[in-house]
Amino acid sequence: METNKKTSRNKMIVSGIVPFIFIILMMAYIFGPGADLLDLGVPLPEITIEKVDFVKSEIHVTVRNTGPIPVQISMADVNDRIQPAAIEPDKFLERYETALVRIPFEWNEAEPYIIGLTTDDGVRFEKQINAAATALQPNIEFVAFFAIIGTYVGVIPVMIGLLWLPFIKKISKSKYHFFLALTTGLLLFLGIDSVKEAFDVSSENLSGSFNGELLIATTLVLSFLGLYYASEKLTGKADSLKISKPVAIGLMIAIGIGLHNFGEGLAIGAAIGLGSIAFSTFLIIGFALHNTTEGLAIAAPLSRGKLMVGKLIMLGMIAGVPAIFGGWVGGFAYSPFSAVIFLSIGAGAIFQVIVIILKWIREEGEKNLSSASVVSGFAIGMLIMYATSILI
């Protein structure tokens, strides 16, 4: 009997491995003896200029080979005039490999420039800079500056929003459902906004070889599933962990908002790093007003639990502080690829929080999610976020 079980188990393992063996053989043939089958047309080079930094008497260009074949960078130009350039580590780029092109050039603050790179087969790629600005260096002064901006944009507005908690605690059950639905509307708008920002960054800065749309969708879904699984475990074990279910829900909301605020910090840091002073000012003011409603999103589920000021402040910090870290990353080490990833993660986190809140509304006794209080709260939440987003 034991022998039969072992034999059956071995057969099962073999049956699971055999398809993988055939897949490997098929791919080995296509990229080996059968490579001629794919030798159709002429593969074209493609490079992406990911970042342009203006430093003292130099322009630094970060470039990535995003095409199907290796490329060689032969020359660089500024405003259509060929310039000498040093390429580190070298001018030969394999697929997805990056290089730093250093162009000696006496540039002027706030002037527009067009940076061009030409490959050895004569194909030219360019990136337009609307206004040159000195690249930020990670020193104490700028670290403190971004910390202050992140606090102003993320921490303080969320804390202000939490001040609605005493008011929400005293309202009736139907009005409480209204505010929970309002929270859901606020978060849905934030989630859609994160997806929109991710698509904008992808279309403007990433080559098609990265499949930006699919990258966003994949990251969003994985973020949603991972955080939803974590939230289910957390809320399911709330009693054993000695935390109330409202606090557990508030914690997941704070995490979702925090991931979103990291993306906002990225946007502000990148705008300041690129010298877009007017644009960055609008972002700071707009996000600051925008984010006061996020405190309300955290306060709504907590209003049905015992008021604990310490935990309330902790949740506010979890939601707001990531804006500081986002500012540091955006200002000192901005990357379009990482920006798309973080924005997508933030969107997935927010969408999973929406599912949690809707379940919480049902558990609170509102079996019909199409009731007047829920529908009106949802709609007003979206309208509030739209109204404040106009300022951004």
Short mmCIF file of C-alpha atoms in Angstrom, two decimals:
data_model
loop_
_atom_site.label_atom_id
_atom_site.label_comp_id
_atom_site.label_asym_id
_atom_site.label_seq_id
_atom_site.Cartn_x
_atom_site.Cartn_y
_atom_site.Cartn_z
CA MET A 1 0.00 0.00 0.00
CA GLU A 2 2.79 2.38 0.95
CA THR A 3 4.67 1.52 -2.28
CA ASN A 4 1.59 2.30 -4.39
CA LYS A 5 1.20 5.71 -2.73
CA LYS A 6 4.85 6.53 -3.38
CA THR A 7 4.58 5.44 -7.03
CA SER A 8 1.42 7.51 -7.50
CA ARG A 9 3.12 10.56 -5.98
CA ASN A 10 6.15 10.17 -8.26
CA LYS A 11 3.89 9.92 -11.32
CA MET A 12 2.11 13.10 -10.27
CA ILE A 13 5.42 14.98 -9.93
CA VAL A 14 6.64 13.72 -13.31
CA SER A 15 3.37 14.71 -15.00
CA GLY A 16 3.82 18.23 -13.60
CA ILE A 17 7.45 18.52 -14.76
CA VAL A 18 7.09 17.08 -18.31
CA PRO A 19 5.30 20.14 -19.81
CA PHE A 20 8.06 22.42 -18.47
CA ILE A 21 10.69 20.23 -20.14
CA PHE A 22 8.95 20.55 -23.51
CA ILE A 23 8.65 24.33 -23.06
CA ILE A 24 12.39 24.58 -22.36
CA LEU A 25 13.20 22.43 -25.41
CA MET A 26 10.93 24.54 -27.60
CA MET A 27 12.54 27.83 -26.46
CA ALA A 28 16.04 26.35 -26.83
CA TYR A 29 15.22 25.40 -30.43
CA ILE A 30 13.76 28.81 -31.32
CA PHE A 31 16.77 30.69 -29.95
CA GLY A 32 19.21 28.07 -31.23
CA PRO A 33 18.95 26.00 -34.45
CA GLY A 34 15.55 27.54 -35.30
CA ALA A 35 16.64 31.17 -34.91
CA ASP A 36 16.16 31.72 -38.65
CA LEU A 37 12.41 31.37 -38.12
CA LEU A 38 12.44 34.69 -36.25
CA ASP A 39 14.85 36.43 -38.59
CA LEU A 40 12.20 38.55 -40.30
CA GLY A 41 12.62 42.22 -41.16
CA VAL A 42 15.29 44.54 -39.79
CA PRO A 43 15.46 45.07 -36.01
CA LEU A 44 15.67 48.78 -35.20
CA PRO A 45 17.67 50.31 -32.33
CA GLU A 46 15.84 52.15 -29.60
CA ILE A 47 17.20 54.04 -26.62
CA THR A 48 15.36 55.97 -23.92
CA ILE A 49 16.75 59.11 -22.31
CA GLU A 50 15.49 58.58 -18.77
CA LYS A 51 17.02 61.53 -16.96
CA VAL A 52 18.92 64.76 -17.66
CA ASP A 53 20.86 66.43 -14.82
CA PHE A 54 22.47 69.85 -15.08
CA VAL A 55 25.62 70.12 -12.97
CA LYS A 56 28.46 72.63 -12.95
CA SER A 57 29.69 73.06 -16.56
CA GLU A 58 28.25 69.66 -17.55
CA ILE A 59 25.06 67.97 -18.63
CA HIS A 60 24.59 64.39 -17.38
CA VAL A 61 22.28 62.19 -19.45
CA THR A 62 21.11 58.78 -18.20
CA VAL A 63 20.24 56.57 -21.17
CA ARG A 64 18.89 53.00 -21.41
CA ASN A 65 18.88 50.61 -24.36
CA THR A 66 15.21 49.66 -24.63
CA GLY A 67 15.41 48.14 -28.11
CA PRO A 68 15.72 44.50 -29.21
CA ILE A 69 19.40 44.71 -30.25
CA PRO A 70 22.67 45.99 -28.74
CA VAL A 71 23.48 49.59 -29.64
CA GLN A 72 26.50 51.86 -29.71
CA ILE A 73 26.20 55.54 -28.89
CA SER A 74 28.34 57.47 -31.35
CA MET A 75 27.74 61.12 -30.52
CA ALA A 76 25.78 63.64 -28.46
CA ASP A 77 24.38 67.05 -29.30
CA VAL A 78 22.81 70.00 -27.51
CA ASN A 79 20.32 72.11 -29.46
CA ASP A 80 21.38 70.29 -32.66
CA ARG A 81 25.06 71.14 -32.18
CA ILE A 82 27.40 68.18 -31.78
CA GLN A 83 29.27 68.21 -28.48
CA PRO A 84 32.15 66.11 -27.10
CA ALA A 85 30.94 63.53 -24.59
CA ALA A 86 32.28 60.89 -22.21
CA ILE A 87 30.19 57.73 -21.80
CA GLU A 88 30.37 55.67 -18.60
CA PRO A 89 30.99 52.75 -18.35
CA ASP A 90 31.26 52.57 -22.17
CA LYS A 91 29.35 53.40 -25.35
CA PHE A 92 28.21 49.80 -26.03
CA LEU A 93 24.81 49.01 -24.49
CA GLU A 94 23.24 45.58 -24.31
CA ARG A 95 19.46 45.39 -24.04
CA TYR A 96 18.15 47.24 -20.94
CA GLU A 97 21.69 48.31 -20.00
CA THR A 98 22.14 51.93 -18.88
CA ALA A 99 24.96 54.41 -19.35
CA LEU A 100 25.80 57.92 -18.18
CA VAL A 101 26.65 60.39 -20.95
CA ARG A 102 28.63 63.38 -19.63
CA ILE A 103 28.55 66.40 -21.93
CA PRO A 104 30.86 69.33 -21.10
CA PHE A 105 28.64 72.36 -21.67
CA GLU A 106 28.25 75.85 -20.18
CA TRP A 107 24.50 75.87 -19.76
CA ASN A 108 22.35 78.73 -18.44
CA GLU A 109 19.75 78.56 -15.71
CA ALA A 110 16.09 78.46 -16.85
CA GLU A 111 16.93 78.18 -20.56
CA PRO A 112 15.35 75.40 -22.68
CA TYR A 113 17.57 72.71 -24.20
CA ILE A 114 17.14 69.76 -26.54
CA ILE A 115 19.51 66.91 -25.74
CA GLY A 116 20.19 64.46 -28.57
CA LEU A 117 22.00 61.12 -28.74
CA THR A 118 22.84 59.33 -32.00
CA THR A 119 23.61 55.61 -32.37
CA ASP A 120 26.26 54.19 -34.69
CA ASP A 121 23.72 53.53 -37.47
CA GLY A 122 22.66 57.18 -37.58
CA VAL A 123 19.40 57.02 -35.61
CA ARG A 124 18.97 60.05 -33.32
CA PHE A 125 16.95 60.24 -30.11
CA GLU A 126 16.21 63.41 -28.19
CA LYS A 127 14.67 64.78 -25.01
CA GLN A 128 13.46 68.35 -24.53
CA ILE A 129 14.11 70.20 -21.27
CA ASN A 130 11.86 73.22 -20.82
CA ALA A 131 14.04 74.98 -18.25
CA ALA A 132 17.52 73.96 -17.08
CA ALA A 133 18.04 73.82 -13.31
CA THR A 134 20.93 72.68 -11.15
CA ALA A 135 20.58 69.03 -10.11
CA LEU A 136 19.86 68.69 -6.40
CA GLN A 137 22.58 67.17 -4.25
CA PRO A 138 21.63 65.12 -1.16
CA ASN A 139 22.95 67.42 1.59
CA ILE A 140 21.57 68.34 5.00
CA GLU A 141 19.94 71.51 3.69
CA PHE A 142 17.88 69.80 0.99
CA VAL A 143 17.12 66.75 3.16
CA ALA A 144 15.65 69.10 5.78
CA PHE A 145 13.83 71.07 3.06
CA PHE A 146 12.06 68.00 1.68
CA ALA A 147 11.27 66.83 5.22
CA ILE A 148 9.51 70.15 5.88
CA ILE A 149 7.64 70.04 2.56
CA GLY A 150 6.60 66.40 3.16
CA THR A 151 5.36 67.28 6.63
CA TYR A 152 3.39 70.22 5.26
CA VAL A 153 1.90 68.18 2.42
CA GLY A 154 1.41 64.80 4.12
CA VAL A 155 1.54 64.78 7.91
CA ILE A 156 -0.17 68.06 8.91
CA PRO A 157 -3.18 67.76 6.52
CA VAL A 158 -3.86 64.17 7.60
CA MET A 159 -3.68 65.18 11.27
CA ILE A 160 -6.11 68.03 10.59
CA GLY A 161 -8.48 65.57 8.94
CA LEU A 162 -8.37 63.35 12.03
CA LEU A 163 -9.93 66.20 14.04
CA TRP A 164 -13.29 65.18 12.54
CA LEU A 165 -13.25 62.06 14.75
CA PRO A 166 -15.18 63.53 17.76
CA PHE A 167 -17.88 64.76 15.39
CA ILE A 168 -18.25 61.40 13.65
CA LYS A 169 -18.46 59.57 17.02
CA LYS A 170 -21.62 61.47 17.97
CA ILE A 171 -23.66 61.03 14.79
CA SER A 172 -26.41 58.46 14.12
CA LYS A 173 -25.87 55.10 12.44
CA SER A 174 -27.23 56.20 9.05
CA LYS A 175 -25.04 59.30 9.11
CA TYR A 176 -22.09 57.08 10.10
CA HIS A 177 -22.73 54.91 7.03
CA PHE A 178 -22.80 58.12 5.00
CA PHE A 179 -19.32 59.04 6.23
CA LEU A 180 -17.99 55.54 5.60
CA ALA A 181 -19.33 55.78 2.04
CA LEU A 182 -17.85 59.28 1.79
CA THR A 183 -14.51 57.76 2.77
CA THR A 184 -14.90 55.17 0.00
CA GLY A 185 -15.55 57.89 -2.55
CA LEU A 186 -12.48 59.80 -1.39
CA LEU A 187 -10.30 56.71 -1.71
CA LEU A 188 -11.68 55.68 -5.09
CA PHE A 189 -10.74 59.07 -6.47
CA LEU A 190 -7.23 58.71 -5.02
CA GLY A 191 -6.89 55.26 -6.59
CA ILE A 192 -7.98 56.48 -10.02
CA ASP A 193 -5.65 59.47 -9.68
CA SER A 194 -2.70 57.16 -8.92
CA VAL A 195 -3.44 55.03 -12.00
CA LYS A 196 -3.72 58.17 -14.17
CA GLU A 197 -0.38 59.49 -12.88
CA ALA A 198 1.26 56.11 -13.53
CA PHE A 199 -0.01 56.09 -17.13
CA ASP A 200 1.17 59.68 -17.65
CA VAL A 201 4.69 58.91 -16.40
CA SER A 202 4.82 55.71 -18.46
CA SER A 203 3.69 57.32 -21.72
CA GLU A 204 6.02 60.31 -21.37
CA ASN A 205 9.19 58.61 -20.12
CA LEU A 206 9.16 54.84 -20.66
CA SER A 207 9.74 53.08 -23.94
CA GLY A 208 7.11 50.71 -25.30
CA SER A 209 9.45 47.79 -24.65
CA PHE A 210 8.58 48.02 -20.94
CA ASN A 211 4.89 47.44 -21.75
CA GLY A 212 3.95 50.27 -19.39
CA GLU A 213 0.21 49.56 -19.37
CA LEU A 214 0.74 45.89 -18.51
CA LEU A 215 3.40 46.80 -15.93
CA ILE A 216 0.91 49.10 -14.20
CA ALA A 217 -1.88 46.50 -14.32
CA THR A 218 0.34 43.69 -13.04
CA THR A 219 1.80 45.75 -10.19
CA LEU A 220 -1.63 47.07 -9.21
CA VAL A 221 -3.20 43.61 -9.05
CA LEU A 222 -0.28 42.11 -7.10
CA SER A 223 -0.38 45.03 -4.66
CA PHE A 224 -4.14 44.61 -4.22
CA LEU A 225 -3.93 40.86 -3.64
CA GLY A 226 -0.94 41.06 -1.29
CA LEU A 227 -2.38 43.81 0.90
CA TYR A 228 -5.88 42.32 0.84
CA TYR A 229 -4.47 39.03 2.09
CA ALA A 230 -2.57 40.89 4.81
CA SER A 231 -5.65 42.89 5.82
CA GLU A 232 -7.80 39.76 6.05
CA LYS A 233 -5.21 38.16 8.31
CA LEU A 234 -4.92 41.32 10.42
CA THR A 235 -8.65 41.89 10.89
CA GLY A 236 -9.23 38.16 11.44
CA LYS A 237 -6.63 38.05 14.20
CA ALA A 238 -7.46 41.45 15.68
CA ASP A 239 -8.54 39.96 19.02
CA SER A 240 -5.46 37.77 19.41
CA LEU A 241 -3.25 40.74 18.52
CA LYS A 242 -5.07 42.83 21.15
CA ILE A 243 -6.28 45.45 18.70
CA SER A 244 -9.90 46.28 17.87
CA LYS A 245 -11.31 45.66 14.43
CA PRO A 246 -11.86 49.41 13.79
CA VAL A 247 -8.18 50.04 14.56
CA ALA A 248 -7.17 47.18 12.23
CA ILE A 249 -9.27 48.69 9.44
CA GLY A 250 -7.91 52.15 10.18
CA LEU A 251 -4.37 50.76 9.99
CA MET A 252 -4.94 49.29 6.52
CA ILE A 253 -6.50 52.58 5.36
CA ALA A 254 -3.48 54.46 6.71
CA ILE A 255 -1.08 52.10 4.89
CA GLY A 256 -2.98 52.53 1.62
CA ILE A 257 -3.02 56.31 1.94
CA GLY A 258 0.65 56.29 2.93
CA LEU A 259 1.62 54.45 -0.24
CA HIS A 260 -0.40 56.97 -2.24
CA ASN A 261 1.26 59.89 -0.44
CA PHE A 262 4.66 58.44 -1.29
CA GLY A 263 3.69 58.89 -4.93
CA GLU A 264 2.64 62.49 -4.24
CA GLY A 265 6.01 63.12 -2.62
CA LEU A 266 7.71 61.70 -5.73
CA ALA A 267 5.82 64.18 -7.91
CA ILE A 268 6.75 67.16 -5.74
CA GLY A 269 10.40 66.10 -5.40
CA ALA A 270 10.73 65.55 -9.15
CA ALA A 271 9.14 68.94 -9.94
CA ILE A 272 11.51 70.74 -7.56
CA GLY A 273 14.47 68.75 -8.86
CA LEU A 274 13.63 69.75 -12.43
CA GLY A 275 13.38 73.41 -11.43
CA SER A 276 9.63 73.70 -12.05
CA ILE A 277 9.13 76.15 -9.18
CA ALA A 278 5.65 77.34 -10.17
CA PHE A 279 4.43 73.80 -10.84
CA SER A 280 5.91 72.44 -7.58
CA THR A 281 4.25 75.31 -5.63
CA PHE A 282 0.84 74.38 -7.07
CA LEU A 283 1.51 70.74 -6.21
CA ILE A 284 2.40 71.58 -2.61
CA ILE A 285 -0.66 73.79 -2.04
CA GLY A 286 -3.01 71.45 -3.90
CA PHE A 287 -1.85 68.27 -2.18
CA ALA A 288 -1.98 69.98 1.24
CA LEU A 289 -5.67 70.86 0.78
CA HIS A 290 -6.38 67.57 -0.95
CA ASN A 291 -4.93 65.48 1.88
CA THR A 292 -7.03 66.90 4.72
CA THR A 293 -9.81 64.63 3.48
CA GLU A 294 -7.51 61.61 3.94
CA GLY A 295 -7.61 62.08 7.71
CA LEU A 296 -11.38 61.75 7.49
CA ALA A 297 -10.93 58.41 5.72
CA ILE A 298 -8.93 57.10 8.69
CA ALA A 299 -11.21 58.66 11.32
CA ALA A 300 -14.47 57.15 9.99
CA PRO A 301 -13.90 53.49 11.00
CA LEU A 302 -12.11 54.49 14.22
CA SER A 303 -15.15 56.44 15.41
CA ARG A 304 -16.88 53.19 16.43
CA GLY A 305 -14.05 52.15 18.72
CA LYS A 306 -12.54 53.51 21.91
CA LEU A 307 -10.78 56.83 21.39
CA MET A 308 -7.02 56.29 21.76
CA VAL A 309 -5.08 59.43 20.94
CA GLY A 310 -1.73 57.63 20.73
CA LYS A 311 -2.95 55.14 18.11
CA LEU A 312 -4.72 57.91 16.23
CA ILE A 313 -1.48 59.90 15.93
CA MET A 314 0.40 56.75 14.93
CA LEU A 315 -2.05 56.07 12.09
CA GLY A 316 -1.81 59.68 10.97
CA MET A 317 1.97 59.37 10.81
CA ILE A 318 1.76 56.12 8.84
CA ALA A 319 -0.45 57.88 6.29
CA GLY A 320 1.47 61.16 6.12
CA VAL A 321 5.19 60.48 6.66
CA PRO A 322 5.69 58.58 3.34
CA ALA A 323 5.28 61.94 1.58
CA ILE A 324 8.64 62.93 3.12
CA PHE A 325 10.37 59.81 1.80
CA GLY A 326 8.74 60.32 -1.60
CA GLY A 327 10.12 63.86 -1.71
CA TRP A 328 13.64 62.61 -0.99
CA VAL A 329 13.46 59.94 -3.70
CA GLY A 330 11.84 62.27 -6.24
CA GLY A 331 14.31 65.08 -5.60
CA PHE A 332 17.55 63.12 -5.38
CA ALA A 333 17.10 59.87 -7.31
CA TYR A 334 14.03 60.14 -9.53
CA SER A 335 13.44 57.25 -11.92
CA PRO A 336 10.39 57.02 -14.22
CA PHE A 337 10.36 53.23 -13.91
CA SER A 338 10.32 53.26 -10.09
CA ALA A 339 7.73 56.07 -10.13
CA VAL A 340 5.37 53.90 -12.20
CA ILE A 341 5.93 50.98 -9.80
CA PHE A 342 5.24 53.02 -6.65
CA LEU A 343 2.19 54.75 -8.10
CA SER A 344 0.74 51.37 -9.14
CA ILE A 345 1.42 49.88 -5.70
CA GLY A 346 -0.34 52.86 -4.13
CA ALA A 347 -3.37 52.40 -6.39
CA GLY A 348 -3.61 48.69 -5.55
CA ALA A 349 -3.36 49.49 -1.84
CA ILE A 350 -6.19 52.01 -2.04
CA PHE A 351 -8.49 49.70 -4.01
CA GLN A 352 -8.08 46.94 -1.43
CA VAL A 353 -8.96 49.44 1.32
CA ILE A 354 -12.17 50.28 -0.56
CA VAL A 355 -13.17 46.61 -0.49
CA ILE A 356 -12.48 46.47 3.27
CA ILE A 357 -14.63 49.53 3.98
CA LEU A 358 -17.54 48.23 1.89
CA LYS A 359 -17.41 44.96 3.85
CA TRP A 360 -17.32 46.98 7.08
CA ILE A 361 -20.44 48.91 6.03
CA ARG A 362 -22.28 45.62 5.45
CA GLU A 363 -21.13 44.23 8.79
CA GLU A 364 -22.39 47.41 10.47
CA GLY A 365 -25.90 46.52 9.33
CA GLU A 366 -26.18 48.29 5.97
CA LYS A 367 -26.92 45.21 3.87
CA ASN A 368 -28.13 47.32 0.96
CA LEU A 369 -25.18 49.30 -0.41
CA SER A 370 -27.59 51.18 -2.70
CA SER A 371 -29.26 53.02 0.21
CA ALA A 372 -29.52 56.80 0.04
CA SER A 373 -26.90 57.37 2.75
CA VAL A 374 -24.31 55.14 1.05
CA VAL A 375 -24.89 56.35 -2.51
CA SER A 376 -24.92 60.03 -1.54
CA GLY A 377 -21.81 59.63 0.62
CA PHE A 378 -19.96 57.89 -2.19
CA ALA A 379 -20.92 60.57 -4.73
CA ILE A 380 -20.08 63.50 -2.43
CA GLY A 381 -16.71 61.94 -1.60
CA MET A 382 -15.81 61.82 -5.29
CA LEU A 383 -17.01 65.41 -5.81
CA ILE A 384 -14.97 66.69 -2.84
CA MET A 385 -11.80 65.10 -4.17
CA TYR A 386 -12.47 66.43 -7.66
CA ALA A 387 -13.02 69.94 -6.33
CA THR A 388 -9.75 69.91 -4.36
CA SER A 389 -7.86 68.28 -7.23
CA ILE A 390 -8.56 71.29 -9.45
CA LEU A 391 -6.03 73.19 -7.34
CA ILE A 392 -3.25 70.72 -8.18
#
